Amino acid sequence: MRRYIEDYRDIVGDEVIYEICKEARKLYGKHILHINSTYQGGGVAEILSAGVSLMNDVGVDTGWRILHGSPDFFTITKKFHNALQGEHIHFTEMKKSLYMQTNEEFAQYTHINHDIIVVHDPQPLPLIRFYKKKQPWIWRCHVDLSNPNPEVWDFLKSFILRYDAVWVSNEKYKSDDLPVEQRVIHPFIDPLSSKNIELPESVIKKYLRKFSIPTDKPIITQVSRFDKWKDPMGVVEVFKLVKEEMDCRLVLCGSAARDDPEATVIYEEVRRKAKPLIKSGDVILITRENNILVNALQRTAAVVLQKSLREGFGLTVTEALWKAKPVVASNVGGIPLQIEDGKSGYLVEPNDVEGFADRVIELMQKPEKAAQMGRRGRKTVKEKFLITRGLLEHIRLLSEFA
Ligand code: UDP
């Protein structure tokens, strides 16, 4: 949906709006291009769909192109993604060659004459090799880079070295062995998107009914792609422990991103593991992409979980905090930037299933404490992780190259 900057006045105030418009002047006449590999599913698409629209609204011509790839290409880049987050990979010449070939083909018919190029994540990273470079190129990496597989990192670095800057989501992801200038820029959410906007009770009920989610028991939810790093299997374990103490229901909502071929495998594993619970209606798995459902679900939940083993930033956490929900989440990646443990939610070590269950039970038993944490969480998001702040940071960083 088309956005206008003044729509955000009520949320952030006039000064912020003015500041954005003022800073945007520095980029007048410049044409910015973002390139990533999916238009839906996952945090990057979420950020681009809202951010690109607003950049244009404040007078900065900003385009968005999507790298086309075969399923095999996305299987390989998913492996690279996993390897960047520390996993072992069988790194063959064939993988490298399909990766390069896809980028080379795309470059052949994708003409670039923009003033600044921002490339997101590893999929389109090598594109830079196939253009006569006439402008600054920025690699915006949304992945947790704190412990990359050395072989893959070394391979990808040969492209990263051609870039003018690398933007990461967390101070901890800056790399010592990279001479390229590295900057931190936090992701953000759009409070007016269908995923985050206030919903009337009637709409919430309608959507829960539509997706056959009963509300006779408290709901615990995790909204995340079916991905091993999001640990949906672990969430089921946590739920089993919680369920021994309190009657409740788990909803796992995880549509598949187009560039994430592993999702079906993980989904099937979860379905097998939770079969009896699914049968009894205590666990509900949802795979359809629907922003209003995500919104309704997060708003209905008694507690929101994010049991990631690795997490670039964790926009689902941001979304839940914005809805003033108590969140129990892993102490990994960008999550501790968002939650102050014991104040605006709980942080638990990722493999501590019992720790997760204890916190969830506590929050369900103490609704006042849960509500207080939720309020503090919302305040943090308002101050640090809304699109308006993101836009301002973006404009300022881009202006350095203008
Ligand atoms: N998301 C969604 N539907 C789903 C699962 C995820 O719309 O079924 C959205 C979620 O609301 C969030 C984004 O995808 O906006 C996930 O971003 P996050 O940073 O949490 O993780 P990523 O998928 O980028 O690793």
Short mmCIF file of C-alpha atoms and ligand atoms in Angstrom, two decimals:
data_model
loop_
_atom_site.label_atom_id
_atom_site.label_comp_id
_atom_site.label_asym_id
_atom_site.label_seq_id
_atom_site.Cartn_x
_atom_site.Cartn_y
_atom_site.Cartn_z
CA MET A 1 0.00 0.00 0.00
CA ARG A 2 1.20 3.52 -0.80
CA ARG A 3 2.47 5.36 2.27
CA TYR A 4 2.74 9.06 3.07
CA ILE A 5 5.21 10.35 5.63
CA GLU A 6 2.62 12.52 7.37
CA ASP A 7 0.59 9.41 8.21
CA TYR A 8 3.17 8.82 10.94
CA ARG A 9 2.78 12.18 12.69
CA ASP A 10 0.44 10.84 15.34
CA ILE A 11 2.89 8.12 16.27
CA VAL A 12 6.26 9.88 16.23
CA GLY A 13 5.46 13.58 16.31
CA ASP A 14 6.08 16.47 13.93
CA GLU A 15 9.77 16.91 14.61
CA VAL A 16 10.73 13.46 13.42
CA ILE A 17 8.71 13.91 10.24
CA TYR A 18 10.37 17.27 9.55
CA GLU A 19 13.82 15.83 10.23
CA ILE A 20 13.27 13.04 7.70
CA CYS A 21 12.08 15.47 5.03
CA LYS A 22 14.98 17.79 5.74
CA GLU A 23 17.63 15.05 5.55
CA ALA A 24 16.04 13.68 2.38
CA ARG A 25 16.95 16.90 0.57
CA LYS A 26 20.55 15.72 0.51
CA LEU A 27 19.48 12.91 -1.78
CA TYR A 28 17.32 14.91 -4.19
CA GLY A 29 18.07 13.98 -7.77
CA LYS A 30 19.73 10.73 -6.76
CA HIS A 31 18.35 7.43 -7.90
CA ILE A 32 18.77 4.61 -5.39
CA LEU A 33 18.33 0.93 -6.20
CA HIS A 34 17.71 -1.95 -3.80
CA ILE A 35 18.26 -5.51 -4.95
CA ASN A 36 17.23 -8.61 -3.00
CA SER A 37 15.89 -12.02 -3.87
CA THR A 38 12.33 -12.19 -2.59
CA TYR A 39 9.36 -9.88 -2.54
CA GLN A 40 7.57 -11.72 0.26
CA GLY A 41 8.31 -13.72 3.37
CA GLY A 42 11.01 -12.90 5.85
CA GLY A 43 12.34 -9.72 7.31
CA VAL A 44 14.12 -8.26 4.28
CA ALA A 45 11.00 -8.17 2.12
CA GLU A 46 9.15 -6.70 5.08
CA ILE A 47 11.64 -3.84 5.43
CA LEU A 48 11.83 -3.11 1.71
CA SER A 49 8.12 -3.11 1.02
CA ALA A 50 7.53 -0.37 3.58
CA GLY A 51 10.81 1.51 3.30
CA VAL A 52 10.98 1.85 -0.48
CA SER A 53 7.52 3.38 -0.64
CA LEU A 54 8.32 6.01 1.99
CA MET A 55 11.68 6.91 0.45
CA ASN A 56 9.87 7.77 -2.77
CA ASP A 57 7.30 9.73 -0.82
CA VAL A 58 9.96 11.96 0.72
CA GLY A 59 11.43 12.69 -2.69
CA VAL A 60 14.21 10.15 -2.98
CA ASP A 61 13.73 8.10 -6.17
CA THR A 62 14.16 4.55 -4.98
CA GLY A 63 13.69 1.38 -6.97
CA TRP A 64 13.54 -2.27 -5.97
CA ARG A 65 14.56 -5.23 -8.12
CA ILE A 66 14.32 -8.91 -7.33
CA LEU A 67 16.99 -11.37 -8.40
CA HIS A 68 15.46 -14.25 -10.35
CA GLY A 69 16.74 -17.71 -9.54
CA SER A 70 15.87 -21.36 -10.02
CA PRO A 71 14.95 -23.57 -7.03
CA ASP A 72 18.48 -25.02 -7.20
CA PHE A 73 19.95 -21.55 -6.91
CA PHE A 74 17.91 -20.84 -3.80
CA THR A 75 18.86 -24.20 -2.30
CA ILE A 76 22.49 -23.22 -2.69
CA THR A 77 22.10 -19.68 -1.40
CA LYS A 78 20.15 -21.02 1.59
CA LYS A 79 23.18 -23.21 2.32
CA PHE A 80 25.45 -20.15 2.04
CA HIS A 81 23.10 -18.32 4.39
CA ASN A 82 23.29 -21.21 6.89
CA ALA A 83 27.07 -21.33 6.51
CA LEU A 84 27.34 -17.60 7.19
CA GLN A 85 25.54 -18.33 10.45
CA GLY A 86 28.18 -20.93 11.28
CA GLU A 87 26.94 -24.20 9.80
CA HIS A 88 29.10 -26.72 7.97
CA ILE A 89 28.62 -26.87 4.20
CA HIS A 90 29.72 -29.23 1.46
CA PHE A 91 31.20 -26.51 -0.67
CA THR A 92 31.50 -27.72 -4.27
CA GLU A 93 32.57 -26.04 -7.49
CA MET A 94 29.13 -26.80 -8.88
CA LYS A 95 27.46 -24.77 -6.14
CA LYS A 96 29.77 -21.85 -6.74
CA SER A 97 29.25 -22.01 -10.45
CA LEU A 98 25.42 -22.03 -10.33
CA TYR A 99 25.57 -19.15 -7.87
CA MET A 100 27.75 -17.11 -10.19
CA GLN A 101 25.87 -18.06 -13.33
CA THR A 102 22.50 -16.95 -11.94
CA ASN A 103 23.92 -13.58 -10.98
CA GLU A 104 25.66 -13.16 -14.32
CA GLU A 105 22.46 -13.93 -16.26
CA PHE A 106 20.42 -11.51 -14.20
CA ALA A 107 23.01 -8.80 -14.73
CA GLN A 108 22.82 -9.28 -18.47
CA TYR A 109 19.19 -8.14 -18.70
CA THR A 110 19.01 -5.91 -15.63
CA HIS A 111 20.35 -2.55 -16.61
CA ILE A 112 21.61 -0.39 -13.81
CA ASN A 113 22.20 3.31 -14.18
CA HIS A 114 21.35 4.33 -10.62
CA ASP A 115 23.47 6.51 -8.35
CA ILE A 116 23.73 4.19 -5.35
CA ILE A 117 23.11 0.44 -5.25
CA VAL A 118 22.13 -1.43 -2.09
CA VAL A 119 22.41 -5.21 -2.37
CA HIS A 120 20.71 -7.27 0.33
CA ASP A 121 22.07 -10.55 1.70
CA PRO A 122 24.23 -13.18 -0.01
CA GLN A 123 21.98 -14.13 -2.96
CA PRO A 124 22.72 -11.11 -5.21
CA LEU A 125 26.13 -10.36 -3.66
CA PRO A 126 28.25 -11.30 -6.73
CA LEU A 127 26.21 -9.09 -9.07
CA ILE A 128 28.80 -6.38 -8.55
CA ARG A 129 31.30 -8.48 -10.49
CA PHE A 130 29.16 -8.29 -13.65
CA TYR A 131 28.74 -4.54 -13.96
CA LYS A 132 31.07 -1.79 -14.96
CA LYS A 133 30.97 -0.10 -11.59
CA LYS A 134 30.15 3.59 -11.87
CA GLN A 135 28.59 4.30 -8.51
CA PRO A 136 28.85 3.29 -4.84
CA TRP A 137 27.62 -0.20 -4.02
CA ILE A 138 26.59 -1.13 -0.49
CA TRP A 139 26.17 -4.66 0.79
CA ARG A 140 23.39 -4.74 3.38
CA CYS A 141 23.75 -8.00 5.24
CA HIS A 142 20.83 -9.02 7.46
CA VAL A 143 22.43 -12.28 8.60
CA ASP A 144 24.17 -12.99 11.92
CA LEU A 145 27.80 -12.77 10.80
CA SER A 146 29.42 -13.26 14.18
CA ASN A 147 30.69 -16.77 13.47
CA PRO A 148 30.71 -17.52 9.73
CA ASN A 149 31.99 -20.70 8.16
CA PRO A 150 35.54 -19.66 7.12
CA GLU A 151 35.47 -21.25 3.67
CA VAL A 152 32.22 -19.62 2.61
CA TRP A 153 33.18 -16.32 4.20
CA ASP A 154 36.44 -16.33 2.26
CA PHE A 155 34.63 -17.04 -1.00
CA LEU A 156 31.98 -14.35 -0.44
CA LYS A 157 34.61 -11.90 0.73
CA SER A 158 36.09 -11.80 -2.76
CA PHE A 159 32.89 -9.98 -3.82
CA ILE A 160 32.42 -7.99 -0.63
CA LEU A 161 35.84 -6.40 -1.18
CA ARG A 162 34.49 -4.69 -4.30
CA TYR A 163 31.80 -2.93 -2.26
CA ASP A 164 32.09 0.60 -0.88
CA ALA A 165 30.42 -0.22 2.43
CA VAL A 166 28.89 -3.06 4.38
CA TRP A 167 25.86 -2.44 6.55
CA VAL A 168 25.08 -4.96 9.28
CA SER A 169 22.28 -5.22 11.84
CA ASN A 170 24.40 -5.46 14.95
CA GLU A 171 27.75 -4.14 16.21
CA LYS A 172 28.71 -7.78 16.90
CA TYR A 173 28.45 -8.68 13.20
CA LYS A 174 31.24 -6.36 12.15
CA SER A 175 34.16 -8.38 10.91
CA ASP A 176 37.79 -7.76 11.92
CA ASP A 177 39.18 -9.26 8.76
CA LEU A 178 37.24 -7.01 6.38
CA PRO A 179 38.89 -3.79 5.24
CA VAL A 180 35.62 -2.44 3.82
CA GLU A 181 33.93 0.24 5.89
CA GLN A 182 31.26 -1.37 8.08
CA ARG A 183 28.28 0.38 9.59
CA VAL A 184 25.45 -0.72 11.84
CA ILE A 185 21.87 -0.06 10.84
CA HIS A 186 19.00 -1.57 12.75
CA PRO A 187 16.00 -3.02 10.98
CA PHE A 188 12.57 -1.56 11.68
CA ILE A 189 8.86 -2.21 11.51
CA ASP A 190 6.10 -0.17 9.96
CA PRO A 191 3.45 0.57 12.60
CA LEU A 192 0.89 1.30 9.86
CA SER A 193 1.35 -1.88 7.86
CA SER A 194 -1.45 -4.42 7.93
CA LYS A 195 0.80 -6.54 10.11
CA ASN A 196 1.18 -3.95 12.83
CA ILE A 197 -1.71 -1.56 12.69
CA GLU A 198 -4.27 -1.54 15.53
CA LEU A 199 -7.09 -3.95 14.75
CA PRO A 200 -10.65 -3.79 16.01
CA GLU A 201 -11.70 -6.80 18.10
CA SER A 202 -14.19 -7.78 15.40
CA VAL A 203 -11.43 -8.09 12.77
CA ILE A 204 -9.22 -10.09 15.13
CA LYS A 205 -12.06 -12.51 15.81
CA LYS A 206 -12.92 -12.76 12.13
CA TYR A 207 -9.38 -13.69 11.15
CA LEU A 208 -8.93 -16.20 13.94
CA ARG A 209 -12.19 -17.85 12.88
CA LYS A 210 -11.17 -17.79 9.25
CA PHE A 211 -7.98 -19.71 10.07
CA SER A 212 -9.78 -22.04 12.52
CA ILE A 213 -7.97 -20.84 15.62
CA PRO A 214 -10.21 -21.22 18.68
CA THR A 215 -9.78 -18.82 21.58
CA ASP A 216 -11.18 -20.96 24.35
CA LYS A 217 -7.68 -21.37 25.82
CA PRO A 218 -4.73 -18.98 26.10
CA ILE A 219 -2.60 -18.96 22.98
CA ILE A 220 1.16 -19.13 22.80
CA THR A 221 2.56 -18.33 19.40
CA GLN A 222 5.72 -18.16 17.37
CA VAL A 223 5.50 -16.47 13.99
CA SER A 224 8.49 -17.58 11.94
CA ARG A 225 9.48 -19.26 8.74
CA PHE A 226 9.79 -23.05 9.15
CA ASP A 227 13.53 -22.87 9.44
CA LYS A 228 15.88 -24.79 11.66
CA TRP A 229 17.37 -21.60 13.09
CA LYS A 230 13.91 -20.60 14.32
CA ASP A 231 13.78 -23.96 16.15
CA PRO A 232 10.07 -24.81 15.74
CA MET A 233 10.84 -28.30 17.09
CA GLY A 234 12.18 -26.69 20.26
CA VAL A 235 9.03 -24.59 20.50
CA VAL A 236 6.95 -27.77 20.52
CA GLU A 237 9.16 -29.10 23.35
CA VAL A 238 8.61 -25.91 25.32
CA PHE A 239 4.90 -26.12 24.70
CA LYS A 240 4.74 -29.69 26.00
CA LEU A 241 6.28 -28.58 29.31
CA VAL A 242 4.00 -25.55 29.60
CA LYS A 243 1.00 -27.69 28.84
CA GLU A 244 1.80 -29.93 31.83
CA GLU A 245 1.16 -26.91 34.06
CA MET A 246 -1.49 -24.94 32.22
CA ASP A 247 -4.03 -25.64 29.53
CA CYS A 248 -3.16 -23.62 26.47
CA ARG A 249 -2.71 -23.85 22.74
CA LEU A 250 0.32 -23.36 20.49
CA VAL A 251 0.02 -21.69 17.10
CA LEU A 252 3.07 -21.89 14.87
CA CYS A 253 2.64 -19.55 11.96
CA GLY A 254 5.26 -19.84 9.26
CA SER A 255 4.70 -19.14 5.63
CA ALA A 256 7.61 -20.00 3.37
CA ALA A 257 9.72 -17.27 1.83
CA ARG A 258 10.19 -17.81 -1.90
CA ASP A 259 13.94 -17.95 -1.46
CA ASP A 260 13.77 -20.54 1.34
CA PRO A 261 13.55 -24.07 -0.07
CA GLU A 262 14.18 -25.85 3.26
CA ALA A 263 10.87 -24.75 4.73
CA THR A 264 8.84 -27.73 3.51
CA VAL A 265 11.27 -30.23 5.02
CA ILE A 266 11.25 -28.50 8.40
CA TYR A 267 7.47 -28.11 8.29
CA GLU A 268 7.05 -31.86 7.72
CA GLU A 269 9.40 -32.63 10.63
CA VAL A 270 7.39 -30.42 12.95
CA ARG A 271 4.14 -31.92 11.74
CA ARG A 272 5.43 -35.43 12.48
CA LYS A 273 6.74 -34.48 15.88
CA ALA A 274 3.58 -32.71 16.98
CA LYS A 275 1.13 -35.13 15.33
CA PRO A 276 -0.87 -36.14 18.43
CA LEU A 277 -1.02 -32.52 19.60
CA ILE A 278 -2.15 -31.36 16.18
CA LYS A 279 -4.81 -34.06 16.21
CA SER A 280 -6.14 -32.93 19.59
CA GLY A 281 -6.19 -29.31 18.40
CA ASP A 282 -3.57 -28.19 20.94
CA VAL A 283 -1.03 -27.34 18.27
CA ILE A 284 -2.03 -25.49 15.13
CA LEU A 285 0.35 -25.07 12.21
CA ILE A 286 -0.30 -22.33 9.70
CA THR A 287 1.54 -21.97 6.43
CA ARG A 288 -0.47 -19.35 4.63
CA GLU A 289 0.96 -15.89 4.23
CA ASN A 290 -1.48 -13.41 5.71
CA ASN A 291 -0.39 -10.19 7.37
CA ILE A 292 -3.66 -9.51 9.16
CA LEU A 293 -3.62 -13.01 10.57
CA VAL A 294 -0.08 -12.44 11.91
CA ASN A 295 -1.29 -9.19 13.43
CA ALA A 296 -4.39 -10.80 14.97
CA LEU A 297 -2.40 -13.73 16.28
CA GLN A 298 0.27 -11.60 17.93
CA ARG A 299 -2.43 -9.42 19.48
CA THR A 300 -4.36 -12.42 20.82
CA ALA A 301 -1.39 -14.32 22.21
CA ALA A 302 -0.93 -14.58 25.96
CA VAL A 303 2.81 -14.93 25.34
CA VAL A 304 4.87 -14.65 22.16
CA LEU A 305 7.85 -16.93 21.76
CA GLN A 306 10.93 -16.52 19.60
CA LYS A 307 13.10 -19.52 20.27
CA SER A 308 15.69 -18.87 17.56
CA LEU A 309 19.08 -20.57 17.64
CA ARG A 310 20.48 -17.74 15.50
CA GLU A 311 18.75 -14.52 14.57
CA GLY A 312 19.95 -11.65 12.42
CA PHE A 313 17.66 -9.22 14.19
CA GLY A 314 14.25 -10.78 14.77
CA LEU A 315 11.53 -8.52 13.43
CA THR A 316 8.90 -10.86 14.84
CA VAL A 317 10.12 -9.83 18.28
CA THR A 318 9.83 -6.16 17.31
CA GLU A 319 6.31 -6.75 16.03
CA ALA A 320 5.20 -8.49 19.21
CA LEU A 321 6.77 -5.84 21.46
CA TRP A 322 5.05 -3.10 19.47
CA LYS A 323 1.77 -4.82 20.28
CA ALA A 324 2.75 -4.62 23.95
CA LYS A 325 2.99 -8.39 24.25
CA PRO A 326 5.15 -10.24 26.75
CA VAL A 327 7.88 -11.97 24.74
CA VAL A 328 10.09 -14.86 25.77
CA ALA A 329 12.95 -15.08 23.31
CA SER A 330 16.43 -16.47 22.83
CA ASN A 331 19.38 -14.45 23.92
CA VAL A 332 20.89 -14.46 20.43
CA GLY A 333 21.62 -12.13 17.52
CA GLY A 334 19.58 -8.95 17.48
CA ILE A 335 17.08 -10.04 20.12
CA PRO A 336 19.00 -8.66 23.16
CA LEU A 337 19.08 -5.28 21.40
CA GLN A 338 15.30 -5.27 21.69
CA ILE A 339 14.56 -6.94 25.01
CA GLU A 340 15.99 -6.00 28.37
CA ASP A 341 15.80 -9.24 30.29
CA GLY A 342 13.23 -9.17 33.07
CA LYS A 343 12.08 -5.67 32.15
CA SER A 344 10.66 -5.64 28.66
CA GLY A 345 10.47 -9.40 28.18
CA TYR A 346 12.56 -12.44 29.02
CA LEU A 347 15.78 -13.61 27.41
CA VAL A 348 16.61 -17.30 27.69
CA GLU A 349 19.59 -19.25 26.37
CA PRO A 350 18.45 -20.81 23.09
CA ASN A 351 18.70 -24.48 24.12
CA ASP A 352 17.21 -24.06 27.58
CA VAL A 353 13.80 -25.63 26.95
CA GLU A 354 12.92 -25.68 30.65
CA GLY A 355 13.98 -22.06 31.05
CA PHE A 356 11.65 -21.08 28.22
CA ALA A 357 8.77 -23.08 29.69
CA ASP A 358 9.29 -21.59 33.18
CA ARG A 359 9.17 -18.04 31.83
CA VAL A 360 6.09 -18.69 29.72
CA ILE A 361 4.29 -20.23 32.70
CA GLU A 362 5.30 -17.33 34.92
CA LEU A 363 3.96 -14.76 32.46
CA MET A 364 0.72 -16.64 32.04
CA GLN A 365 0.30 -16.83 35.79
CA LYS A 366 1.13 -13.16 36.33
CA PRO A 367 -0.83 -11.17 33.75
CA GLU A 368 -0.05 -7.84 35.41
CA LYS A 369 3.68 -8.42 35.22
CA ALA A 370 3.22 -9.57 31.62
CA ALA A 371 1.30 -6.42 30.77
CA GLN A 372 3.93 -4.21 32.36
CA MET A 373 6.70 -5.89 30.37
CA GLY A 374 4.62 -5.46 27.25
CA ARG A 375 4.25 -1.73 27.84
CA ARG A 376 8.00 -1.32 28.31
CA GLY A 377 8.64 -3.34 25.16
CA ARG A 378 6.37 -1.10 23.13
CA LYS A 379 8.20 1.94 24.42
CA THR A 380 11.56 0.54 23.29
CA VAL A 381 10.21 -0.12 19.81
CA LYS A 382 8.72 3.34 19.60
CA GLU A 383 12.07 4.89 20.48
CA LYS A 384 14.36 2.71 18.41
CA PHE A 385 12.80 0.37 15.89
CA LEU A 386 10.09 2.13 13.92
CA ILE A 387 10.32 2.82 10.21
CA THR A 388 10.72 6.56 10.76
CA ARG A 389 13.95 6.08 12.69
CA GLY A 390 15.06 3.52 10.10
CA LEU A 391 14.38 5.92 7.29
CA LEU A 392 16.35 8.68 8.92
CA GLU A 393 19.36 6.41 9.47
CA HIS A 394 19.13 5.14 5.91
CA ILE A 395 18.97 8.59 4.44
CA ARG A 396 21.92 9.74 6.53
CA LEU A 397 24.07 6.77 5.58
CA LEU A 398 23.17 7.05 1.91
CA SER A 399 23.91 10.79 1.98
CA GLU A 400 27.53 10.00 2.82
CA PHE A 401 27.79 8.63 -0.71
CA ALA A 402 25.71 11.23 -2.49
N1 UDP B 1 6.40 -13.54 8.68
C1 UDP B 1 5.13 -13.56 8.13
N2 UDP B 1 4.44 -14.72 8.10
C2 UDP B 1 4.97 -15.86 8.57
C3 UDP B 1 6.28 -15.85 9.13
C4 UDP B 1 6.97 -14.65 9.17
O1 UDP B 1 4.60 -12.54 7.70
O2 UDP B 1 4.29 -16.88 8.51
C5 UDP B 1 7.09 -12.24 8.77
C6 UDP B 1 7.21 -11.76 10.20
O3 UDP B 1 6.01 -11.20 10.63
C7 UDP B 1 8.37 -10.78 10.08
C8 UDP B 1 9.25 -11.45 9.03
O4 UDP B 1 8.40 -12.34 8.30
O5 UDP B 1 7.92 -9.55 9.60
C9 UDP B 1 10.36 -12.24 9.67
O6 UDP B 1 11.42 -11.40 9.99
P1 UDP B 1 12.50 -11.83 11.05
O7 UDP B 1 13.51 -10.74 11.14
O8 UDP B 1 11.84 -12.22 12.34
O9 UDP B 1 13.14 -13.16 10.49
P2 UDP B 1 13.68 -13.62 9.05
O10 UDP B 1 12.58 -14.40 8.43
O11 UDP B 1 14.07 -12.41 8.28
O12 UDP B 1 14.84 -14.52 9.41
#
